[in-house]
Coordinates of C-alpha atoms and ligand atoms in Angstrom, one line a residue:
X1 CA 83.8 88.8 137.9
X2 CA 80.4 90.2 138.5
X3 CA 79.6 93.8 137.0
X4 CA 78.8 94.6 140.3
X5 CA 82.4 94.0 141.6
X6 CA 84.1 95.6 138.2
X7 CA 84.3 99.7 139.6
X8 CA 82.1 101.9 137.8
X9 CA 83.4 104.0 135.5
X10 CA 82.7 107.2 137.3
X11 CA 81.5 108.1 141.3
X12 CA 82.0 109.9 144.0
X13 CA 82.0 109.5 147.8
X14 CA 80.4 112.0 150.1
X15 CA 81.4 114.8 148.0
X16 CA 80.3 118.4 148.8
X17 CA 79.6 121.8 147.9
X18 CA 80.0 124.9 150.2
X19 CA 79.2 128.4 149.8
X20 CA 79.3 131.2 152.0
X21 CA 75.7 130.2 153.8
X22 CA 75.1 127.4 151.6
X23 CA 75.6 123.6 151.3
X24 CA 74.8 122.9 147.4
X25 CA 76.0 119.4 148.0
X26 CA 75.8 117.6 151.0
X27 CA 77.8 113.8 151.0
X28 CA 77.1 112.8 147.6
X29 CA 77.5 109.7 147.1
X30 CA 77.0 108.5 142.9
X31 CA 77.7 106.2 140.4
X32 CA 78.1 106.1 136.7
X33 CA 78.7 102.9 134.9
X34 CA 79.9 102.3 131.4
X35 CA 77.3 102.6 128.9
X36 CA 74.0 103.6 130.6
X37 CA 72.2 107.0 130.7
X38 CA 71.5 107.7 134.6
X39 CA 69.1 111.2 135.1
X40 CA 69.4 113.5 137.6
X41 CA 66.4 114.6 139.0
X42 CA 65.8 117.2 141.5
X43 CA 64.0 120.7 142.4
X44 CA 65.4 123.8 141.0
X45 CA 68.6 125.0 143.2
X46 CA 68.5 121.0 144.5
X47 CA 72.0 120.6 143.5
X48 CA 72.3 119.4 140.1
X49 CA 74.6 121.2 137.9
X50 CA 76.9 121.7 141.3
X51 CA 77.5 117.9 140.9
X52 CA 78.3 117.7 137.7
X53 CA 80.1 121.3 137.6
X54 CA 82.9 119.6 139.9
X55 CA 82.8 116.0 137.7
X56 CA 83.8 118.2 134.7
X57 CA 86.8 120.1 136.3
X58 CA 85.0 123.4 136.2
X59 CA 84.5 123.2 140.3
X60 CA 86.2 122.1 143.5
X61 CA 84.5 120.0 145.9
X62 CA 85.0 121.4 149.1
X63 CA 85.3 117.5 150.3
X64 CA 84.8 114.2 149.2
X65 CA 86.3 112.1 146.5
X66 CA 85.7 111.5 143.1
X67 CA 86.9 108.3 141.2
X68 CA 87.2 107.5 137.6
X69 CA 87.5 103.6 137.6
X70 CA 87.8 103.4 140.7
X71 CA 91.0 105.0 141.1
X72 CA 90.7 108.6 143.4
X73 CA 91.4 111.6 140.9
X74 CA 91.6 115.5 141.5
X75 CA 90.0 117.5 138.3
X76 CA 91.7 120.8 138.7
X77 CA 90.6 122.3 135.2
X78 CA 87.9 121.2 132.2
X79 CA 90.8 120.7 130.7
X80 CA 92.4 118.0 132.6
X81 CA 88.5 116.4 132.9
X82 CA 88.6 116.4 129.0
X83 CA 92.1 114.4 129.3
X84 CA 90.5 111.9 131.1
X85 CA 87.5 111.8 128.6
X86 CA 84.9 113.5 131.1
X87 CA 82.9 116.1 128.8
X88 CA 79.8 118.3 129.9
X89 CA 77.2 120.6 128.4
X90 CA 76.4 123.1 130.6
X91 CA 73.3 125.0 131.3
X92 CA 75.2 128.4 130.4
X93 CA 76.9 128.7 126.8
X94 CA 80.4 128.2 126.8
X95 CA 80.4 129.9 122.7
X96 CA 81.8 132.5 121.8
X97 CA 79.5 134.8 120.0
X98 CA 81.6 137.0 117.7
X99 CA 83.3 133.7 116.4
X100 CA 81.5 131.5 113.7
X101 CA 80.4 128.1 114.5
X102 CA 83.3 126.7 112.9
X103 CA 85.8 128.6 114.5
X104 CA 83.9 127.6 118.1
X105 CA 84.4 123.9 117.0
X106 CA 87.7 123.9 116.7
X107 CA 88.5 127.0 119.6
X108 CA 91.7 125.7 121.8
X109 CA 92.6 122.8 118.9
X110 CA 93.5 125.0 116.0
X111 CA 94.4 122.9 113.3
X112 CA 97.9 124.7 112.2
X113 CA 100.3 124.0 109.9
X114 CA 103.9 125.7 109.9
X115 CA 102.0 128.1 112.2
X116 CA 99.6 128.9 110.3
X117 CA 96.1 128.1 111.1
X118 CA 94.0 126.0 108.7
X119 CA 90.7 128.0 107.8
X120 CA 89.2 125.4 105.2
X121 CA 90.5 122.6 107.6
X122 CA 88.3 124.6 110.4
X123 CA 85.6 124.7 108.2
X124 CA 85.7 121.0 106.8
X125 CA 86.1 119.8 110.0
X126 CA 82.9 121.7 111.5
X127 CA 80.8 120.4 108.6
X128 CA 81.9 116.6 109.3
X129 CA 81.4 116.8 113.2
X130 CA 77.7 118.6 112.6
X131 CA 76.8 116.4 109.9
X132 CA 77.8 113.6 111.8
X133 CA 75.1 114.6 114.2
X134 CA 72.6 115.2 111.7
X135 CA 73.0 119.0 112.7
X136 CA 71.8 121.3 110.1
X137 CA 74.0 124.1 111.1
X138 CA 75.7 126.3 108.9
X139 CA 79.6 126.5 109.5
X140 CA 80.0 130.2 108.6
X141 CA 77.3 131.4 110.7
X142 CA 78.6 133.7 113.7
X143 CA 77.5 132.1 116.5
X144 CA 75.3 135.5 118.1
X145 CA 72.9 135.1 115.4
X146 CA 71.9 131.6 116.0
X147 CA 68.8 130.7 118.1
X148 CA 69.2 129.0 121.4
X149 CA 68.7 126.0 120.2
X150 CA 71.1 126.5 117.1
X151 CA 73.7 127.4 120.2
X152 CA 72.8 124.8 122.2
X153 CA 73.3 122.0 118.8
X154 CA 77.0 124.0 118.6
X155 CA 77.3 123.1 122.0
X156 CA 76.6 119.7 122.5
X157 CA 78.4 118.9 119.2
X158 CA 81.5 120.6 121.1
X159 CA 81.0 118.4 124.0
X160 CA 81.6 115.6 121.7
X161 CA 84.9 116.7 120.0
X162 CA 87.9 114.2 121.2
X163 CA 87.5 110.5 122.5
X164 CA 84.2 111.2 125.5
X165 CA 84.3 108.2 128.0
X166 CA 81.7 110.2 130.1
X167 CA 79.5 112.4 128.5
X168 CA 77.5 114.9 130.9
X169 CA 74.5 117.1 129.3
X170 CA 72.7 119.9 131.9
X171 CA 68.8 120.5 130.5
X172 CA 70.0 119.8 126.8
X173 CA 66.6 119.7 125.1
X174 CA 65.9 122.9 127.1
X175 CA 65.1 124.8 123.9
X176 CA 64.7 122.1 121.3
X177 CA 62.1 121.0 119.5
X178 CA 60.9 117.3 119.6
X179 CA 62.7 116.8 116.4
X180 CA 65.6 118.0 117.2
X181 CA 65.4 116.5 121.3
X182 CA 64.4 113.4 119.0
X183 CA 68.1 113.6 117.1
X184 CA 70.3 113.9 120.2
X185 CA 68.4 110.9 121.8
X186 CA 69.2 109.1 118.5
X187 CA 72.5 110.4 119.2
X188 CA 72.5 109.1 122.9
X189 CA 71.7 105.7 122.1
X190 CA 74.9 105.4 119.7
X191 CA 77.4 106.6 122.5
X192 CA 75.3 104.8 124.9
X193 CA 75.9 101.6 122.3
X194 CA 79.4 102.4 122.2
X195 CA 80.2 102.3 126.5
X196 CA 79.7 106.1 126.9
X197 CA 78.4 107.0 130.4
X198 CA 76.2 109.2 130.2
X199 CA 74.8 112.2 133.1
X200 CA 71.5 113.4 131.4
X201 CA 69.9 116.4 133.7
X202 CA 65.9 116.8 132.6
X203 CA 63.1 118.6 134.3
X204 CA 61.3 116.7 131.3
X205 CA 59.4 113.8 132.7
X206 CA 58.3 112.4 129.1
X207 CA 61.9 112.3 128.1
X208 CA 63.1 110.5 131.4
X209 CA 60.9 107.8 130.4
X210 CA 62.2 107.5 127.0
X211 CA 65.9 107.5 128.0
X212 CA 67.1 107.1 131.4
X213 CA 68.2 103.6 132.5
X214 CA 68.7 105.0 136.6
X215 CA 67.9 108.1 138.2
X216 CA 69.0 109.6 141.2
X217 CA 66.8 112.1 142.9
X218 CA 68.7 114.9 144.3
X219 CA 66.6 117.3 147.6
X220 CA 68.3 120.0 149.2
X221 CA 72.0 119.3 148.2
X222 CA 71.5 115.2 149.0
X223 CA 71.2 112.3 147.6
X224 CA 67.3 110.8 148.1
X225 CA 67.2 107.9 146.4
X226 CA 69.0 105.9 142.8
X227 CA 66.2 103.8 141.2
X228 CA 66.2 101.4 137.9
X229 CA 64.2 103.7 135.6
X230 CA 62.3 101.1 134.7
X231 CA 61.1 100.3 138.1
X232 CA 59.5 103.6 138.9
X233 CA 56.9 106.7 137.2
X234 CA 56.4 110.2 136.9
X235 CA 54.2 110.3 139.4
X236 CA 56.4 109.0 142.2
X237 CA 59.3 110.4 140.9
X238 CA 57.3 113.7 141.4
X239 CA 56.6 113.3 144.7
X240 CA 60.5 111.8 145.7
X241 CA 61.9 115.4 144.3
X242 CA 59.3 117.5 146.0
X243 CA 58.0 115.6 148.7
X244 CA 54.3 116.6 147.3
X245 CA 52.2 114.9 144.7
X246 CA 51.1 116.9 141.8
X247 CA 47.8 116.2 140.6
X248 CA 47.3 117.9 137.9
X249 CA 49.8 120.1 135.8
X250 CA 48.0 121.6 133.4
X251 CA 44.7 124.3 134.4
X252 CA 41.2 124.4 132.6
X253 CA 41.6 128.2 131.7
X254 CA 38.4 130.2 130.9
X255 CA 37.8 131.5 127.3
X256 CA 36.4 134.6 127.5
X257 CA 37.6 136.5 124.6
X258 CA 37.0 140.1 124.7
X259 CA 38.3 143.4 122.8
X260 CA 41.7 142.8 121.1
X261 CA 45.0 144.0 123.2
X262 CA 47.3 143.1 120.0
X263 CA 46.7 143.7 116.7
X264 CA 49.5 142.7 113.9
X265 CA 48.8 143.5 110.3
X266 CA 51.1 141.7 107.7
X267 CA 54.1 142.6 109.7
X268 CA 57.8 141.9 108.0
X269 CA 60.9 141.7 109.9
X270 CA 64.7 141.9 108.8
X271 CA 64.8 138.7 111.6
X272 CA 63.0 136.6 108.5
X273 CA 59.3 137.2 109.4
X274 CA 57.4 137.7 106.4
X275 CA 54.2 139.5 106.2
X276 CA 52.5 137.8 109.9
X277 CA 49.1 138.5 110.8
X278 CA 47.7 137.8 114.1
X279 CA 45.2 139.1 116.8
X280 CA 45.6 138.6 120.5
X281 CA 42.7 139.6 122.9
X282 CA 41.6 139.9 126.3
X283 CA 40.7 136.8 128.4
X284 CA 42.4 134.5 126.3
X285 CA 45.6 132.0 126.0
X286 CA 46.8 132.3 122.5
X287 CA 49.9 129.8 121.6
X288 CA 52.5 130.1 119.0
X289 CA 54.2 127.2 117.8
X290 CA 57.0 125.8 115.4
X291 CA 60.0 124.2 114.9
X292 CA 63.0 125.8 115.7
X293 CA 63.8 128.6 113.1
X294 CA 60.2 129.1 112.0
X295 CA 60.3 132.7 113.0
X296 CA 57.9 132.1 116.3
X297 CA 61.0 134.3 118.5
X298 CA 61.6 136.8 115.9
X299 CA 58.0 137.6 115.3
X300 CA 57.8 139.0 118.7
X301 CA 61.2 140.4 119.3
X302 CA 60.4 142.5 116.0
X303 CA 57.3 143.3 117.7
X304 CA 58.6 144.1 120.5
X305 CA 61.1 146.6 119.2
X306 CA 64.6 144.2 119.5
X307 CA 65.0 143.8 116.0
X308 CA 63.5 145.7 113.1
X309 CA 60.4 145.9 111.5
X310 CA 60.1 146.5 107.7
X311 CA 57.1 146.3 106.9
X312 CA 53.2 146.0 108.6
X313 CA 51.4 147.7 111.4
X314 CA 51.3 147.0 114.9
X315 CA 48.4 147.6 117.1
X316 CA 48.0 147.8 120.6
X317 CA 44.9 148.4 122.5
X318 CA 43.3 150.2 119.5
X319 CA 46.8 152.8 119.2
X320 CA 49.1 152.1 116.7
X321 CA 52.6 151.5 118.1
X322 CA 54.8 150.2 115.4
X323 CA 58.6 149.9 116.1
X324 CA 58.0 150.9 119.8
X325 CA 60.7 150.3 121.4
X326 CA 61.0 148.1 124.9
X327 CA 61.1 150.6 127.6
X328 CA 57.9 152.3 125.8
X329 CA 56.2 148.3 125.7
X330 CA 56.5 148.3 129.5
X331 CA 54.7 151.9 130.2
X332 CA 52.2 150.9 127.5
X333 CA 51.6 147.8 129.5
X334 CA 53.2 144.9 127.5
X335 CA 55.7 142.2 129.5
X336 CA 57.8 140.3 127.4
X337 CA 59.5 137.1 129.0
X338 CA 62.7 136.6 126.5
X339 CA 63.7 133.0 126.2
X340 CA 67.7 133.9 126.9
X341 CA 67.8 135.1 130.5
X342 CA 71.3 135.6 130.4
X343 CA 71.7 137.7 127.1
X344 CA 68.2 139.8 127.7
X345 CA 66.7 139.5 131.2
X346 CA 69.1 139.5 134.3
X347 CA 71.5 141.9 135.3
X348 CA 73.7 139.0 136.9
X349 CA 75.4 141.0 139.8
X350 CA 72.2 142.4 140.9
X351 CA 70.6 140.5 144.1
X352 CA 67.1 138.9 142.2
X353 CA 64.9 141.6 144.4
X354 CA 66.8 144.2 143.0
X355 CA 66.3 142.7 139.9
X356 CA 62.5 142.0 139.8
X357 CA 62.2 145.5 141.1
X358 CA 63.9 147.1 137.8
X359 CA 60.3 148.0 135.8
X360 CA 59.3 149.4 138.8
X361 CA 62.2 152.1 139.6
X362 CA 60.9 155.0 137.3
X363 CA 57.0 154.8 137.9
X364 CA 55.8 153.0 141.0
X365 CA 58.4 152.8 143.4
X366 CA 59.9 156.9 142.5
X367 CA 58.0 158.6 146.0
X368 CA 58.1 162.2 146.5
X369 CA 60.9 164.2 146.1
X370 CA 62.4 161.7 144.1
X371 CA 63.1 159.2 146.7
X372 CA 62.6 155.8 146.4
X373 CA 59.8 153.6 147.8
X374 CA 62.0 150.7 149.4
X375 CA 59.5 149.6 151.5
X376 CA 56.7 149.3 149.1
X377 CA 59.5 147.8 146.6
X378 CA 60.2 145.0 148.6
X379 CA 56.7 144.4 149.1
X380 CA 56.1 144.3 145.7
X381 CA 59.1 141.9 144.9
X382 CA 57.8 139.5 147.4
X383 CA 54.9 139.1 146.6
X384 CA 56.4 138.6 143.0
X385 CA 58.7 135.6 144.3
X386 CA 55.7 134.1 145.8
X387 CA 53.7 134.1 142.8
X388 CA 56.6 132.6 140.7
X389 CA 57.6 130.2 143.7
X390 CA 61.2 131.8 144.2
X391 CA 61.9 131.0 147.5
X392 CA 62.4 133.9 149.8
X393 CA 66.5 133.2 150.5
X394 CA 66.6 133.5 147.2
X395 CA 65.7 137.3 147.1
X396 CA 68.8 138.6 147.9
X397 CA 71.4 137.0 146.5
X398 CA 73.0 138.0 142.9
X399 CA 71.1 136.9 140.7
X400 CA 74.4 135.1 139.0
X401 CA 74.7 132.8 142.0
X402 CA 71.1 131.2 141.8
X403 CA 70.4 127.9 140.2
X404 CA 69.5 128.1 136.0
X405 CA 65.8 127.3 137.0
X406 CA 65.4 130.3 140.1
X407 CA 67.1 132.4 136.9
X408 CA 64.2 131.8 135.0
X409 CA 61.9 132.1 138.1
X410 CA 63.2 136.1 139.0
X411 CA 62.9 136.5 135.1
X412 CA 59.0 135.9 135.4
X413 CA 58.8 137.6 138.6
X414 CA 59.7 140.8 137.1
X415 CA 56.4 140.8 135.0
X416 CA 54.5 140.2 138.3
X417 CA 55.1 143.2 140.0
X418 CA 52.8 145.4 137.9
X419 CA 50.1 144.6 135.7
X420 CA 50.0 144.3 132.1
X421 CA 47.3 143.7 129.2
X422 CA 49.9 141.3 127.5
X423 CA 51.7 139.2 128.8
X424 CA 54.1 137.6 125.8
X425 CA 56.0 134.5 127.2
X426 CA 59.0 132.7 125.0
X427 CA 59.8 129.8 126.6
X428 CA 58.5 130.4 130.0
X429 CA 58.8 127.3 131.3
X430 CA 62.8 125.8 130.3
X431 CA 64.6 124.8 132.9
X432 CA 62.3 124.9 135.7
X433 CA 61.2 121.6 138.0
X434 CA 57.7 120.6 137.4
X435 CA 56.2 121.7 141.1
X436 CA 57.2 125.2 139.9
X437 CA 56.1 124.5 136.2
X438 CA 52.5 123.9 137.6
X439 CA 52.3 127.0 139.4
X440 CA 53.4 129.4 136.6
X441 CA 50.6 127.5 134.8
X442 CA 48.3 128.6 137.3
X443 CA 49.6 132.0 137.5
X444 CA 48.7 132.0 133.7
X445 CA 45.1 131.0 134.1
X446 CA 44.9 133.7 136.9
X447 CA 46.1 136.4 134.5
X448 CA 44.3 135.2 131.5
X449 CA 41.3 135.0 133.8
X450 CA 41.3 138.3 135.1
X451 CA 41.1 140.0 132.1
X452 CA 44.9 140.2 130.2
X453 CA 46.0 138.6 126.9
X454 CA 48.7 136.3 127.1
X455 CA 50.9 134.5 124.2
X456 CA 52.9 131.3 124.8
X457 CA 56.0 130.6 122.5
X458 CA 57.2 127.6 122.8
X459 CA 59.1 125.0 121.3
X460 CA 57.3 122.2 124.0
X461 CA 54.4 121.3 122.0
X462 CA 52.4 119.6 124.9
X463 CA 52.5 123.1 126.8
X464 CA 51.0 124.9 123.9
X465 CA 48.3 122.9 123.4
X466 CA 47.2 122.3 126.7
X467 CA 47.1 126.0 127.6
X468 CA 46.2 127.7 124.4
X469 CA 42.7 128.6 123.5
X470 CA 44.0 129.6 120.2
X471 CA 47.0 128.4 118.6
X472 CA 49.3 130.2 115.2
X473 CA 52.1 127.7 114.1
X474 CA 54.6 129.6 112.2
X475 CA 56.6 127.7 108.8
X476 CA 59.7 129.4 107.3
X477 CA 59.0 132.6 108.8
X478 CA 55.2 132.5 107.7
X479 CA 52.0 132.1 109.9
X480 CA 51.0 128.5 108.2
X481 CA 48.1 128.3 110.2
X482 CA 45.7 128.7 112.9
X483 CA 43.4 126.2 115.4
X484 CA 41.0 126.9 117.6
X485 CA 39.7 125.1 120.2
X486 CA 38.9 121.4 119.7
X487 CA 40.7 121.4 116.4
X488 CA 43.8 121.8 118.4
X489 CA 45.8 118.7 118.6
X490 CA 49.0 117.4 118.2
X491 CA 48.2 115.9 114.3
X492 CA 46.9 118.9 113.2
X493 CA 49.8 121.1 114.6
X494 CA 52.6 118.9 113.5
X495 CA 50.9 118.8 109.6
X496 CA 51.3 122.7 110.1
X497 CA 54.9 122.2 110.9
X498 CA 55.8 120.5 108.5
X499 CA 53.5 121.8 105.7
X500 CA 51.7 118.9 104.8
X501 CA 48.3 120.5 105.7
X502 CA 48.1 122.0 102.0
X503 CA 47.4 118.4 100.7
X504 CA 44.6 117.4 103.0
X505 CA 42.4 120.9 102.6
Ligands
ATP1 N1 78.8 130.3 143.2 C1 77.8 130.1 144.1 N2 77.7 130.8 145.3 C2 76.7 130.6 146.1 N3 75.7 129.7 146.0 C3 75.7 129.0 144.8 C4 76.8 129.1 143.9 N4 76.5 128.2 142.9 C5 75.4 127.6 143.2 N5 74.9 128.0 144.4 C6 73.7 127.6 145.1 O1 73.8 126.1 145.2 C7 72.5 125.6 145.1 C8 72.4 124.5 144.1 O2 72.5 125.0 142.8 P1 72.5 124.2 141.4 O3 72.8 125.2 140.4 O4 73.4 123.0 141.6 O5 71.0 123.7 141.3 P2 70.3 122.8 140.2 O6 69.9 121.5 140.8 O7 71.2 122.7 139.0 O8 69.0 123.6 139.8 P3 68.3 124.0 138.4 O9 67.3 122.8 138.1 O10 67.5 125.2 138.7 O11 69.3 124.2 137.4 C9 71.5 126.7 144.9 O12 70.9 127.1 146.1 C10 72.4 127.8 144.3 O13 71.9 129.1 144.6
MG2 MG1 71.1 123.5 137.1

């Protein structure tokens, strides 16, 4: 019998999604066969992690079948998915935060014995599964003071606990590193090897190339198109999930460095930064790279007043504003974009409107009397969603309800209601589809442009140094180094990483 006749392993057949006013998934119809990785690939809010929310028992479909083999199945829980071997990853952490890493691994499959529960067993067992994965997490840690991309290792090494026939991952290299993205596509080829199926959901074009063997493209809640990766490029893949072409993604920005907004002297943190010095002016793009861990967050969270300083001076526009704390930041005219929207940026029940409008409330938007400017407010926020590309049904539903990627959208639109000199970015760009990625490039070179500093963290290396003028990569906590101009690259960067620029200078 052909592999064509055998059924795949997993599918569905015009399954769909509706909400109150909203069809996330229109008549899907999929397939998933036994050892191959097949991408999704669609526009934010196209319909994504709906489909794979109701594959791993965490959804109903409002219609439609799915099948595992074949054979027509009903996936009332996660839990019964798991029975069946169906695992996912989702976008949003399923950790719990006051628990340690171990205790997350083994949550729900306490190893017990005569009713007691096993705490070296818990332990041991974490260490094998992470090691396994080449995971250099420590067991003990409590999972709330891990980075993201700590979490997000946790997470995926979760998924993996049990026998996984199917294994679903939603934007895992979201906040990774090459490395570590480089590790769990090391990782993919092994269950791949071994007859996993695999869902892989990527806004990452360079990444689809390296490891998708089909991809569906998903509009508007349906199914475009399922093509042999091989077979196709960015390019027109681009233009399938958007129906535009995208020329070019990244801007030329204009240097034109003027007086300096930020100003950090040998500044220490109880986060692990130790003695960072930096300088961020007017009129330019300055980057801040480094592997996971290398202190690039906590630098400007201590800044920033979200964890302490303890030691070193902060600057800002000439005043010296050490351990401010956020709400003064905002008046003084600094927007910080944190990289977790959920833990730091959204109120979830609010609609995104309300939401974007929040920074506004006690200055530009409180009229006379005390009463508040709707009018101008939803002005403001509009223009906001425009900038960021949020599209305007989006403004006023909870913010919970929108897709991972609009999240992030409504997270940047709340910087682009009033102006700023700074504009510090972590991350600015995970999760979001590359039509939208290009225009919050854009709306970087327009700020940069017309006058305000702006810092880019991030763990994406091409997006730092394609839109930095100046670059600072961070090692163990340390500033290890700084390029300007031509001498940034991606040898030069990565030797800074790693610290093997000492030998060759
Ligand atoms: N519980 C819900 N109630 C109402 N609408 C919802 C709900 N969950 C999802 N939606 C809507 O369904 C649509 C599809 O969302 P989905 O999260 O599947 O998008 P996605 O393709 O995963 O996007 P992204 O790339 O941004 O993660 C969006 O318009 C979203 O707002
Ligand atoms: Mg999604």
């Amino acid at each position: 019998m052909s592999a064509a006749q055998t059924p795949p392993l997993l599918s569905t057949v015009g399954l769909c999604k509706r909400y109150p006013g909203v069809v996330a998934l229109d008549g899907m119809d999929f397939e998933l066969r036994a050892g191959e990785v097949h991408v999704l690939f669609g526009e934010n809010g196209a319909g994504k992690s709906t489909l794979i929310s109701m594959l791993a028992g965490a959804n109903q479909p409002s219609s439609g079948e799915i099948r595992l083999h074949g054979q027509a199945l009903r996936l009332g829980s996660v839990h019964e998915a798991r029975r069946h071997g169906i695992s996912a990853v989702f976008q949003e952490f399923s950790l719990v935060p006051t628990l340690s890493v171990a205790q997350n691994l083994s949550l729900g499959d306490e190893p017990c014995r005569a009713g007691w529960l096993q705490t070296v067993e818990v332990r041991q067992r974490a260490r094998r599964m992470l090691d396994g994965l080449g995971f250099d997490i420590d067991p003990d840690a409590l999972v709330s003071e891990l980075t993201r991309a700590q979490q997000q290792m946790v997470e995926i090494a979760k998924g993996l606990r049990g026998e996984v026939s199917v294994l679903i991952l939603d934007e895992p290299t979201a906040s990774l590193t090459d490395r570590e993205a480089q590790r769990l596509f090391e990782l993919v080829a092994r269950l791949k090897a071994s007859g996993v199926g695999i869902i892989y959901i990527s806004h990452r074009m360079q990444e689809i190339e390296q490891i998708a063997d089909r991809i569906t493209v998903l509009r508007d809640g349906r199914k475009i198109t399922t093509l042999q990766a091989a077979q196709t490029d960015a390019d027109a893949l681009i233009e399938l999930m958007s129906g535009r072409a995208i020329e070019q993604i990244y801007p030329h920005i204009a240097h034109q460095p003027g007086e300096p907004v930020l100003e950090v002297q040998g500044l220490s943190s109880t986060n692990g930064v130790r003695a960072a010095s930096l300088v961020v002016r007017r009129g330019e793009v300055v980057g801040l790279a480094g592997l996971v861990g290398c202190g690039k967050s906590e630098l400007f969270r201590a800044i920033y007043g979200l964890d302490p300083i303890s030691a070193g001076q902060v600057r800002f526009l000439g005043r010296l504003l050490t351990g401010a704390r956020p709400r003064q930041w905002l008046r003084e005219g600094l927007f910080y974009l944190p990289p977790d929207r959920k833990a730091e940026g959204l109120v979830l029940g609010f609609s995104s409107q309300a939401n974007m409008a929040l920074p506004l409330l006690s200055t530009v938007l409180r009229g006379r009397g005390g009463w508040l400017r709707r009018r101008l407010g939803r002005h403001l926020t509009a223009e906001a969603a425009r900038q960021v590309e949020l599209a305007p049904h989006n403004l006023d539903k909870p913010v919970g309800l929108l897709s991972g990627g609009n999240q992030q959208k409504v997270l940047f639109g709340k910087g682009m209601t009033r102006e700023a000199a700074l504009y510090v970015l972590d991350e600015p760009t995970v999760g979001v589809d590359v039509g939208t990625r290009t225009a919050l490039y854009q709306l970087v070179q327009r700020l940069c442009e017309q006058g305000a500093a702006v810092v880019v963290i991030s763990s994406d290396l091409p997006e730092v140094l394609h839109l930095s003028h100046r670059v600072y990569v961070m090692r163990h906590g340390e500033i290890a180094g700084e390029l300007q101009g031509e001498a940034i690259g991606e040898k030069p960067v990565l030797n800074l990483f790693f610290g093997s620029s000492e030998s060759r200078s």
